[in-house]
Amino acid sequence: MNSLPLITSWLSLGSLEPHPNVTPSVIFGLSWLYFILFLMNVAWTWRSFKKGHHIDMPAFAGGGHIPTAAVWAVYSTVLMLVSVIHFSCSSSPESFWLIMPDFAKTAVDAVVADARYFFAATSIGFVLMLLFREWLARPNVGWALLNLSLLFLTISMTDWDFRQIVGKPDNVPIVAMLFIVGFFTWVFFYRANENDRRAAQGLPPVESVNNEKVLTWPDLVYTEMICMIAATALLVLWGIALQAPLEEPASAVKTPNPSKAPWYFLGLQEMLVYYDPWLAGVVFPSVILGGMMAIPYIDFNKLGNGYYTFNERKFAITTFMFGFLPLWVGMIILGTFLRGPNWNVFGIYEFWDVHKLEALNNVNLSEYFWYGLGKPLPMAPAGSDFWKQAPYILLREAPGFLAIGFYLAALPGLMAGTIFKKFFIRMGFVRYMVFSNLVLMMAALPLKMVLRWAVNLKYFIAIPEWFFNV
Amino acid sequence: MLNAVRGKSAGASAEVAAAGAAPAAPVKPALPPIPVKPPAAKDKKAAVGVDRRSFVAACFAPVVIGFSAMAATSLIWLLDLARFMFPNVLVEPPTAFKIGPPSDYPLGGVSTKWLAARGVWIVHTDQYKGRNLIYALASVCTHLGCTPNWLEGEQKYKCPCHGSGFYVNGINFEGPAPRPLERVGLKLAADGQLEVDKSVKFQEEMGQWEDSNSYVDGSLV
Ligand code: FES
């Protein structure tokens, strides 16, 4: 069976209906996906069987315990049945029933099609991940999570809009990247938990026990060579299977709709929605780069050097992960899968309607302030020159300047006296100021996002006359 | 094999013993006579200095010449490059162009006729300060420069890059764009046609929309 054209036809979908949710080729492709899932789980069942773990049943279920392998075996069987059903039903897509139900689509879209809920969900997910890291990093739980996400992906393929966005050749590697990020996060917690457990028992970390030296040649070089070959093979296959999408010739007066940055810059593009170009495009990226270079100099925690740990570096790891997972990867997901025409947010099962209306009327802080006081915006008399205008403009934007000044100048001091007291003592003044300003700048993005969504705040300081907006 | 090795080492140790048995008293070699300095060598400044300097100069001369030549070449290059910025022939449409009589642009309409070729919308509206005006808006988003789309149904310009929206009159109201779209020059030419002049810009936030070069009275239609 030649599966390459199969996969591509299943992604590109030739059909008479304009937007068919299921077609014979979709069902046929899915049967293969389920079959692969089945094979993966057979392997896992075998592993569980070898390990011989048991699950203790709760008292109401009669107590006792059942082998983990049995559970996985049942699950694998179900997968195989599902795969067979797909194989045998692919000729009648109209009556096919193993699809993503509409109520589930509506429920998922209700969350993800609203940037507020999406961001809240990723942040809450992040906190839960930290809280339940002990449980989540167990191999069986990790495997179950992988299965859940793959099942979600597979069954969602029965939706036309989902297939358009996930199956776009541009986006396929991003889907893969999500799984890779998930895997490495899991590996980190798995190893960190182990060392943390050992530390609690007064044992040294695994890395310092297992520090047998190996030879560069052949151990390292061979590994590198195999990786090289595997990566090349993957790239070649990828290049053959997924065609690079070509668009119409570039034109200065026609911008594709939506117009997306390369995927790794989608975080920056999302930032541009909330901040002025010079901030989101120049200042913040520089601060991100400079800040990451500064980490070794502001970090005074000597623990966790050369081994995985979470408990010994709680603050550092949490801060970094928050910046990386919800703020960077989360924004890549938002930009890739959820932003559609006119840069509106769409659900993953929602049709990309160019005419979708989202009310986004935004208000500057100065307008809130002066109109709130019942006064007009301070404005220089018409025809006055720069020096006459300047005091009026500064007065108009005074609330914004005060807010920013408080945020970047006063807040570090307040935090030094309260939550960051220990940090301030350990770091000294200069290091602490660098550190606190970096943290505050990082927090500035979610803060502005939340303010934009909650009160439609546009800019803290808005001086379009001088191209200065914050 | 073993025997051979043993025999060899035995022989070697015998040799060492023999050498040790006859310790040779070190003989002090006779010192060679100190050479007499030639008279010329004594006068360092006169003889050596001149030689050394000329040697150094001889070494550096090609380097200096080479670097000067390179600097000169680069300079010419740079000047050439600068000249490149001012081409003899500019294959660009002239910035001023006629767009037909005002009657082509009825009140309440946004014309996208000149968008593809010239990057302007011709707007005839009474939505800006209640005055009946025709003006030309540059199709450049004031956020980061993408080209927004005119959405007839929603009566707004909507940018596909970060979602900025502008009312029909060009004023920004949603998304991150910090200021209204820019007007370009528009006047009624002597032959009764409207003439756009893209070489001038008028920014609302600078109060430049009051400039009579930025619009044409719409009641002329
Ligand atoms: S360029 Fe138009 S919204 Fe950013």
XYZ file of C-alpha atoms and ligand atoms in Angstrom:
695
model
C 0.000 0.000 0.000
C 1.389 3.358 -1.000
C 0.456 5.697 1.795
C 2.131 8.934 0.712
C -0.398 10.041 -1.906
C -2.998 8.810 0.483
C -1.908 11.144 3.226
C -1.576 14.059 0.874
C -4.945 13.481 -0.718
C -6.427 13.209 2.702
C -4.910 16.561 3.604
C -5.821 18.354 0.416
C -9.229 16.761 0.039
C -10.641 16.517 -3.418
C -14.402 16.338 -3.186
C -17.531 17.640 -4.854
C -18.997 19.123 -1.721
C -17.425 22.441 -0.849
C -16.700 21.706 2.802
C -17.330 18.029 3.532
C -16.582 17.051 7.104
C -15.944 13.422 6.261
C -15.029 11.910 2.953
C -13.997 8.370 2.076
C -10.355 9.394 1.984
C -10.612 11.070 5.396
C -12.072 7.933 6.927
C -9.481 5.822 5.217
C -6.657 8.034 6.486
C -8.104 7.989 9.985
C -8.257 4.209 9.989
C -4.514 4.232 9.428
C -4.002 6.757 12.198
C -6.012 4.630 14.603
C -4.068 1.617 13.472
C -0.772 3.330 14.268
C -2.180 4.337 17.642
C -3.147 0.713 18.160
C 0.386 -0.485 17.386
C 1.884 2.111 19.723
C -0.373 0.926 22.491
C 0.404 -2.705 21.889
C 4.037 -1.837 22.493
C 3.102 0.039 25.638
C 0.996 -2.867 26.854
C 3.990 -5.114 26.402
C 6.117 -2.701 28.413
C 3.540 -2.563 31.204
C 3.364 -6.313 31.217
C 7.141 -6.543 31.621
C 7.120 -4.003 34.445
C 4.241 -5.799 36.148
C 2.678 -2.716 37.755
C -0.776 -2.865 39.316
C -3.558 -0.408 39.805
C -5.215 -0.505 43.205
C -8.963 -0.456 42.820
C -10.974 1.791 45.136
C -12.990 0.102 47.882
C -16.394 0.675 46.217
C -15.170 -1.213 43.172
C -14.425 -4.227 45.263
C -10.840 -3.408 46.203
C -8.153 -5.693 44.896
C -5.867 -4.705 42.093
C -5.634 -5.204 38.361
C -2.476 -5.208 36.287
C -1.825 -1.983 34.387
C -1.083 -4.032 31.313
C -4.669 -5.290 31.313
C -6.014 -1.757 31.129
C -3.748 -0.902 28.223
C -4.633 -4.162 26.509
C -8.336 -3.330 26.637
C -7.634 0.158 25.326
C -5.517 -1.228 22.481
C -8.301 -3.589 21.527
C -10.774 -0.733 21.376
C -8.378 1.183 19.134
C -8.086 -1.776 16.832
C -11.859 -2.096 16.631
C -12.169 1.603 15.850
C -9.557 1.240 13.155
C -11.418 -1.704 11.635
C -14.686 0.208 11.719
C -13.023 3.018 9.807
C -11.587 0.631 7.268
C -14.935 -0.988 6.609
C -17.065 2.179 6.614
C -14.990 4.362 4.354
C -17.426 3.922 1.466
C -20.343 5.630 3.190
C -19.136 8.890 4.731
C -22.654 10.372 5.031
C -23.730 7.860 7.612
C -20.428 7.664 9.427
C -20.956 8.163 13.124
C -17.488 8.097 14.714
C -16.966 11.835 14.359
C -16.395 14.805 16.618
C -19.888 15.575 17.936
C -21.198 19.077 17.369
C -21.746 19.863 21.026
C -18.083 19.094 21.715
C -17.031 21.363 18.867
C -19.164 24.165 20.236
C -17.753 23.674 23.710
C -14.130 23.681 22.545
C -14.687 26.668 20.289
C -16.345 28.607 23.077
C -13.071 28.430 24.974
C -10.471 28.805 22.280
C -12.257 31.297 20.046
C -11.952 33.915 22.740
C -8.406 35.094 23.387
C -9.319 35.783 27.016
C -10.447 32.250 27.700
C -7.577 30.861 25.690
C -5.038 32.754 27.729
C -6.835 31.935 30.983
C -6.910 28.270 29.998
C -3.206 28.150 29.173
C -2.304 29.952 32.400
C -4.491 27.704 34.524
C -3.122 24.686 32.702
C 0.364 25.921 33.507
C -0.404 26.240 37.216
C -2.049 22.809 37.278
C 0.977 21.342 35.549
C 3.225 22.691 38.299
C 0.900 21.582 41.079
C 0.408 18.066 39.764
C 3.909 17.597 38.406
C 4.447 14.604 40.655
C 1.485 12.776 39.199
C 1.773 14.011 35.614
C 5.366 12.899 35.248
C 4.579 9.235 35.841
C 5.200 7.225 32.697
C 1.673 5.813 32.542
C 0.118 9.232 33.028
C 2.412 10.733 30.427
C 1.460 7.996 27.999
C -2.211 8.552 28.715
C -1.790 12.273 28.067
C -0.056 11.567 24.776
C -2.882 9.241 23.810
C -5.516 11.781 24.757
C -3.911 14.496 22.678
C -3.465 12.172 19.713
C -7.071 10.992 19.981
C -8.221 14.588 20.118
C -6.203 15.400 17.032
C -7.423 12.305 15.213
C -11.109 12.675 15.895
C -10.948 16.398 15.191
C -9.817 15.515 11.696
C -13.448 14.717 10.983
C -14.048 18.464 10.859
C -13.393 20.312 7.635
C -12.227 23.584 9.197
C -9.929 21.810 11.622
C -8.328 19.904 8.766
C -7.775 23.107 6.827
C -5.842 24.727 9.619
C -3.980 21.734 11.043
C -3.300 20.043 7.723
C -1.922 23.148 6.037
C 1.630 22.177 5.021
C 2.885 25.269 6.848
C 1.301 24.145 10.080
C 2.085 20.432 10.142
C 5.549 20.980 11.673
C 3.999 23.268 14.289
C 1.696 20.466 15.358
C 4.776 18.276 15.617
C 6.522 20.978 17.608
C 3.717 21.021 20.153
C 4.220 17.341 20.800
C 7.969 17.837 21.053
C 7.561 20.671 23.549
C 5.178 18.516 25.548
C 7.589 15.611 25.509
C 10.592 17.607 26.683
C 8.563 19.309 29.400
C 7.508 15.869 30.542
C 11.104 14.592 30.493
C 12.181 17.537 32.589
C 9.569 16.886 35.247
C 10.241 13.169 35.202
C 13.929 13.660 35.918
C 13.437 16.580 38.277
C 10.916 14.632 40.337
C 13.304 11.759 40.684
C 16.105 13.991 41.931
C 13.747 15.864 44.225
C 12.631 12.588 45.744
C 16.248 11.580 46.232
C 17.102 14.936 47.756
C 14.259 14.485 50.241
C 15.847 11.205 51.296
C 19.267 12.821 51.539
C 20.637 11.079 48.452
C 22.733 12.800 45.782
C 21.119 13.467 42.374
C 21.099 10.681 39.791
C 23.461 12.599 37.550
C 26.224 12.639 40.134
C 25.865 8.900 40.778
C 25.691 7.895 37.131
C 28.538 10.048 35.982
C 30.473 7.371 34.181
C 32.565 8.947 31.456
C 32.183 7.741 27.874
C 34.476 8.203 24.917
C 33.974 10.913 22.327
C 34.749 8.357 19.676
C 32.736 6.242 19.146
C 29.995 6.942 21.703
C 29.348 10.609 21.002
C 30.318 10.807 17.356
C 28.249 7.789 16.408
C 25.199 9.188 18.155
C 25.676 12.467 16.368
C 26.058 10.775 13.041
C 22.921 8.716 13.498
C 21.004 11.824 14.491
C 22.331 13.596 11.431
C 21.218 10.838 9.117
C 17.827 10.561 10.776
C 17.279 14.304 10.553
C 18.278 14.356 6.895
C 15.967 11.462 6.106
C 13.147 13.220 7.911
C 13.723 16.449 5.999
C 13.796 14.614 2.682
C 10.558 12.779 3.460
C 8.956 15.977 4.653
C 10.061 17.789 1.520
C 8.526 15.098 -0.646
C 5.291 14.598 1.267
C 4.331 18.182 2.082
C 4.625 20.722 -0.686
C 5.777 24.193 0.254
C 2.735 26.406 -0.116
C 3.180 29.017 -2.812
C 1.179 32.176 -2.682
C 0.382 34.799 -5.270
C 3.176 37.146 -6.358
C 4.016 39.756 -3.760
C 2.414 43.135 -4.166
C 2.993 46.292 -2.201
C -0.692 47.133 -2.226
C -2.138 43.730 -1.429
C -1.526 42.033 1.863
C -2.629 38.399 2.242
C -5.454 38.048 4.706
C -4.548 36.914 7.342
C -0.921 37.854 7.076
C 1.153 35.731 9.381
C 4.736 36.025 10.502
C 6.897 32.895 10.387
C 5.675 30.638 13.143
C 8.552 31.327 15.518
C 7.758 35.057 15.372
C 4.042 34.699 16.034
C 4.654 35.615 19.665
C 6.063 38.929 18.490
C 3.177 39.430 16.095
C 0.756 38.821 18.933
C 2.675 41.344 21.019
C 2.195 43.864 18.199
C -1.537 43.630 18.714
C -1.135 45.115 22.153
C 1.893 47.377 21.950
C 3.193 49.964 19.555
C 5.575 48.722 16.825
C 8.695 50.290 18.315
C 8.007 48.586 21.627
C 6.776 45.211 20.421
C 9.100 45.079 17.451
C 12.300 46.594 18.818
C 12.387 47.176 22.560
C 10.750 44.005 23.833
C 12.666 41.599 21.572
C 15.921 43.256 22.656
C 14.873 43.048 26.287
C 14.022 39.372 25.834
C 17.427 38.633 24.308
C 19.360 40.830 26.735
C 17.365 39.488 29.647
C 18.140 35.898 28.775
C 21.823 36.757 28.543
C 21.566 38.410 31.949
C 20.103 35.342 33.642
C 23.468 33.819 34.678
C 24.479 37.120 36.270
C 21.309 37.747 38.229
C 20.900 34.160 39.354
C 22.393 33.678 42.797
C 21.056 30.189 43.372
C 23.986 27.795 43.156
C 21.794 24.692 43.336
C 20.615 22.713 40.364
C 23.943 22.919 38.622
C 24.369 19.955 36.297
C 21.313 18.010 37.328
C 17.547 18.205 36.963
C 15.600 19.619 39.861
C 12.461 21.593 40.428
C 12.289 22.072 44.177
C 15.708 23.639 44.437
C 15.034 26.239 41.730
C 11.313 26.828 42.027
C 11.335 30.523 41.224
C 13.750 30.372 38.304
C 12.045 27.435 36.629
C 8.526 28.730 37.148
C 9.410 32.141 35.754
C 11.186 30.753 32.749
C 8.469 28.234 32.014
C 5.773 30.858 32.308
C 7.615 32.991 29.787
C 8.186 30.057 27.485
C 5.008 27.983 27.674
C 1.974 30.249 28.016
C 3.626 33.401 26.701
C 5.761 32.128 23.827
C 4.464 28.699 22.757
C 0.915 29.686 23.730
C 1.127 32.739 21.497
C 2.481 30.586 18.660
C -0.575 28.344 19.015
C -2.845 31.364 19.139
C -1.207 32.871 16.082
C -1.048 29.675 14.052
C -4.321 27.966 14.736
C -6.656 30.607 16.074
C -5.894 33.855 14.280
C -7.757 34.080 11.013
C -8.790 36.705 8.471
C -8.529 40.294 9.701
C -6.520 38.909 12.611
C -9.726 37.933 14.358
C -9.710 34.962 16.708
C -11.472 31.881 15.364
C -12.309 28.545 16.950
C -10.488 25.493 15.666
C -13.757 24.136 14.225
C -14.954 27.507 12.999
C -15.131 28.608 9.387
C -12.713 31.408 8.527
C -15.281 34.015 7.690
C -13.728 37.239 6.380
C -16.764 39.106 7.626
C -16.665 37.869 11.199
C -17.341 40.863 13.365
C -15.553 41.451 16.605
C -16.098 44.672 18.455
C -12.661 45.964 19.330
C -13.177 49.654 19.946
C -10.193 50.646 22.009
C -9.760 53.529 24.393
C -6.567 55.185 25.576
C -5.824 55.613 29.250
C -5.804 59.407 28.835
C -9.300 59.280 27.373
C -10.501 57.156 30.262
C -8.968 59.610 32.695
C -10.072 62.938 31.262
C -13.504 61.826 30.098
C -13.936 60.104 33.454
C -13.318 63.458 35.100
C -15.907 64.894 32.762
C -13.355 67.093 31.020
C -12.222 67.271 27.402
C -8.694 66.158 26.517
C -6.225 68.994 27.090
C -5.486 70.380 23.671
C -3.235 73.173 22.517
C -4.946 76.009 20.654
C -4.984 75.349 16.932
C -1.878 76.350 15.038
C 0.495 76.372 18.005
C 4.047 75.202 17.447
C 5.864 72.270 18.973
C 6.905 74.024 22.191
C 3.428 75.357 22.797
C 1.916 71.933 22.149
C 4.306 69.906 24.267
C 2.984 70.867 27.731
C -0.580 70.146 26.644
C 0.392 66.767 25.271
C 2.349 65.880 28.382
C -0.520 66.974 30.597
C -2.931 64.935 28.493
C -0.794 61.821 28.877
C 0.184 62.469 32.507
C -1.890 59.539 33.838
C -0.035 57.161 31.525
C 3.367 58.545 32.462
C 2.494 58.244 36.145
C 1.270 54.675 35.689
C 4.383 53.587 33.781
C 6.635 55.462 36.183
C 4.987 53.742 39.117
C 5.242 50.372 37.412
C 8.917 50.524 36.489
C 10.336 52.805 39.191
C 8.239 52.448 42.323
C 7.098 48.862 42.043
C 10.607 47.333 42.260
C 11.128 49.162 45.530
C 7.796 48.002 46.906
C 8.523 44.439 45.873
C 11.972 44.634 47.445
C 10.307 45.417 50.751
C 7.696 42.679 50.444
C 7.636 39.633 48.194
C 11.213 39.890 46.920
C 12.799 40.795 50.247
C 15.110 37.786 50.247
C 16.077 38.380 46.644
C 16.916 42.008 47.324
C 19.175 41.087 50.233
C 20.961 38.398 48.278
C 21.325 40.343 45.043
C 22.258 43.855 46.044
C 20.802 46.987 44.510
C 21.960 46.897 40.891
C 21.344 43.240 40.296
C 17.980 43.457 41.971
C 16.913 46.417 39.824
C 17.898 44.610 36.636
C 16.096 41.515 37.793
C 12.915 43.234 38.907
C 12.684 45.320 35.762
C 13.095 42.253 33.600
C 10.364 40.461 35.508
C 8.093 43.493 35.263
C 8.675 43.841 31.532
C 7.850 40.198 31.074
C 4.684 40.704 33.063
C 3.844 43.734 30.943
C 2.632 41.592 28.054
C 0.000 39.541 29.892
C -0.940 42.648 31.838
C -1.655 44.646 28.735
C -3.446 41.706 27.163
C -5.742 41.383 30.132
C -6.370 45.142 30.224
C -7.128 45.159 26.508
C -9.654 42.379 26.911
C -11.153 43.618 30.147
C -11.476 47.371 29.548
C -10.440 47.780 25.890
C -7.385 49.705 26.952
C -5.431 50.775 23.905
C -2.333 52.633 25.074
C -1.142 53.790 28.471
C 0.629 56.675 26.826
C -0.657 57.687 23.417
C 1.260 60.465 21.685
C 0.740 59.796 17.989
C 2.084 63.295 17.335
C 5.541 62.106 18.384
C 5.194 58.466 17.391
C 5.397 57.562 21.034
C 2.867 55.081 22.331
C 3.180 52.609 25.138
C 61.320 -15.197 24.075
C 61.537 -14.794 27.777
C 65.137 -15.881 27.644
C 65.981 -13.483 24.944
C 64.552 -10.574 26.869
C 66.329 -11.617 29.955
C 69.591 -12.001 28.070
C 69.196 -8.589 26.511
C 68.529 -6.820 29.775
C 71.445 -8.634 31.337
C 73.742 -7.406 28.557
C 72.492 -3.867 28.941
C 73.130 -3.770 32.655
C 76.652 -5.111 32.047
C 77.290 -2.200 29.691
C 76.061 0.307 32.281
C 78.353 -1.246 34.831
C 81.309 -0.975 32.457
C 80.603 2.682 31.795
C 80.334 3.405 35.502
C 83.667 1.697 36.126
C 85.619 4.321 34.180
C 84.411 7.786 35.250
C 85.859 10.314 32.818
C 87.102 13.564 34.310
C 85.418 16.473 32.445
C 87.813 18.304 30.215
C 87.356 22.059 30.080
C 87.295 23.112 26.406
C 89.525 25.941 25.417
C 87.616 29.209 24.922
C 87.734 30.655 21.426
C 89.435 34.014 21.171
C 87.141 37.039 21.531
C 86.728 38.525 18.097
C 87.892 42.051 17.674
C 85.060 44.365 16.681
C 85.452 45.866 13.301
C 85.685 49.638 13.506
C 82.500 50.174 11.512
C 80.369 48.253 14.021
C 81.269 50.669 16.788
C 79.557 53.576 15.054
C 76.011 52.227 15.354
C 74.196 55.339 14.243
C 76.225 55.747 11.192
C 76.072 52.227 9.850
C 73.337 50.027 11.391
C 70.641 52.687 11.895
C 70.416 53.672 8.315
C 70.333 50.098 7.189
C 67.561 49.118 9.583
C 65.380 52.032 8.747
C 65.610 51.565 5.097
C 64.881 47.903 5.617
C 61.741 48.642 7.616
C 60.655 51.207 5.103
C 61.235 48.773 2.318
C 59.098 46.239 4.110
C 56.255 48.626 4.760
C 56.115 50.385 1.473
C 54.098 47.672 -0.307
C 51.729 47.399 2.659
C 51.108 51.125 2.699
C 50.653 51.234 -1.026
C 48.346 48.210 -0.911
C 46.152 49.587 1.828
C 45.961 53.009 0.242
C 44.923 51.423 -2.989
C 42.320 49.380 -1.203
C 41.013 52.407 0.665
C 40.833 54.361 -2.556
C 39.005 51.533 -4.284
C 36.523 51.211 -1.460
C 35.933 54.924 -1.522
C 35.207 54.865 -5.218
C 32.993 51.896 -4.620
C 31.069 53.698 -1.914
C 30.644 56.735 -4.101
C 29.421 54.473 -6.868
C 26.986 52.931 -4.475
C 25.739 56.351 -3.473
C 25.347 57.244 -7.125
C 23.306 54.095 -7.519
C 20.670 55.634 -5.281
C 19.993 58.323 -7.879
C 19.145 56.443 -11.055
C 19.166 58.243 -14.375
C 15.731 56.963 -15.229
C 13.089 56.310 -12.635
C 10.564 53.754 -13.856
C 7.879 54.785 -11.439
C 4.503 56.283 -12.167
C 4.490 59.998 -11.502
C 3.308 60.869 -8.005
C 0.610 63.147 -9.367
C -2.115 61.607 -11.466
C -5.645 62.404 -12.599
C -8.498 60.212 -11.470
C -11.459 61.564 -13.401
C -14.168 64.100 -12.524
C -15.576 64.350 -8.981
C -18.893 63.040 -10.258
C -17.235 59.611 -10.523
C -17.150 59.506 -6.737
C -20.662 59.832 -5.331
C -21.255 60.698 -1.700
C -20.943 57.831 0.761
C -18.650 55.719 -1.345
C -15.129 54.426 -1.012
C -13.557 53.795 -4.390
C -10.972 51.032 -4.586
C -10.390 51.770 -8.265
C -6.902 53.185 -7.683
C -5.878 50.807 -4.927
C -4.045 48.171 -6.949
C -2.159 50.588 -9.186
C -1.594 53.570 -6.918
C -2.313 52.515 -3.334
C -5.015 55.061 -2.557
C -8.688 54.966 -1.718
C -10.838 57.817 -2.974
C -13.328 58.604 -0.252
C -16.360 60.833 -0.573
C -17.940 61.176 2.811
C -19.593 63.529 5.224
C -18.466 61.505 8.207
C -15.498 63.695 9.100
C -16.609 66.702 11.145
C -19.872 66.724 9.219
C -18.338 68.262 6.095
C -18.999 66.932 2.623
C -15.484 66.113 1.392
C -13.680 64.072 -1.204
C -10.204 62.982 -0.239
C -7.608 60.329 -1.001
C -6.399 58.010 1.759
C -3.066 56.239 1.459
C -3.608 52.486 1.793
C -0.859 52.073 4.358
C -1.791 50.914 7.832
C -0.462 53.381 10.400
C 0.512 50.521 12.653
C 3.185 48.658 10.715
C 2.442 49.362 7.087
C 0.338 46.474 5.789
C -2.416 47.231 3.303
C -5.836 47.096 4.968
C -8.911 45.846 3.120
C -11.959 48.004 2.568
C -14.927 45.984 3.843
C -18.032 47.400 2.198
C -20.447 45.472 4.412
C -18.845 46.586 7.654
C -18.014 50.054 6.302
C -14.493 49.946 7.625
C -10.907 49.396 6.599
C -9.553 46.323 8.335
C -5.898 45.417 8.494
C -5.046 41.719 8.070
C -1.796 41.932 10.044
C -2.805 42.840 13.591
C -6.440 43.665 13.182
C -6.470 47.463 13.177
C -9.742 48.953 11.972
C -10.486 52.395 10.571
C -13.811 54.089 9.994
C -14.814 55.047 6.492
C -13.295 58.503 7.055
C -9.914 56.970 7.929
C -10.020 57.465 11.699
C -8.626 54.510 13.644
C -10.979 52.921 16.126
C -9.929 49.344 16.795
C -6.781 47.329 17.093
C -3.327 48.721 17.698
C -3.019 51.412 14.997
C -2.123 54.546 16.945
C -3.284 57.154 14.429
C -5.645 57.626 11.484
C -4.785 56.694 7.925
C -2.890 59.403 6.107
C -4.402 61.568 3.424
C -2.480 62.401 0.289
C -2.901 65.569 -1.732
C -6.070 66.014 -3.791
C -7.112 68.988 -5.894
C -9.413 69.904 -8.709
C -7.296 70.360 -11.805
C -8.020 73.060 -14.385
C -9.691 70.532 -16.708
C -12.260 69.601 -14.056
C -10.630 66.314 -13.111
C -9.508 65.370 -9.653
C -5.761 65.099 -9.298
C -4.063 63.064 -6.603
C -0.615 64.059 -5.439
C 1.048 61.256 -3.553
C 4.169 63.253 -2.806
C 2.464 65.066 0.057
C 0.956 63.542 3.190
C -1.545 64.939 5.636
C -1.781 63.521 9.145
C -4.940 64.023 11.112
C -3.273 63.975 14.529
C -1.038 66.838 13.432
C -4.055 68.890 12.425
C -3.009 68.663 8.780
C -6.392 67.501 7.565
C -7.509 71.115 7.812
C -5.126 71.895 4.958
C -7.189 72.653 1.874
C -4.747 70.681 -0.267
C -5.834 67.495 1.467
C -9.407 67.449 0.216
C -11.834 68.724 -2.390
C -15.224 70.104 -1.529
C -17.684 67.306 -2.136
C -20.637 69.557 -2.840
C -19.107 70.235 -6.266
C -20.442 66.902 -7.468
S 0.049 46.671 10.271
Fe -2.039 47.050 10.256
S -2.572 46.359 12.194
Fe -0.448 46.106 12.267
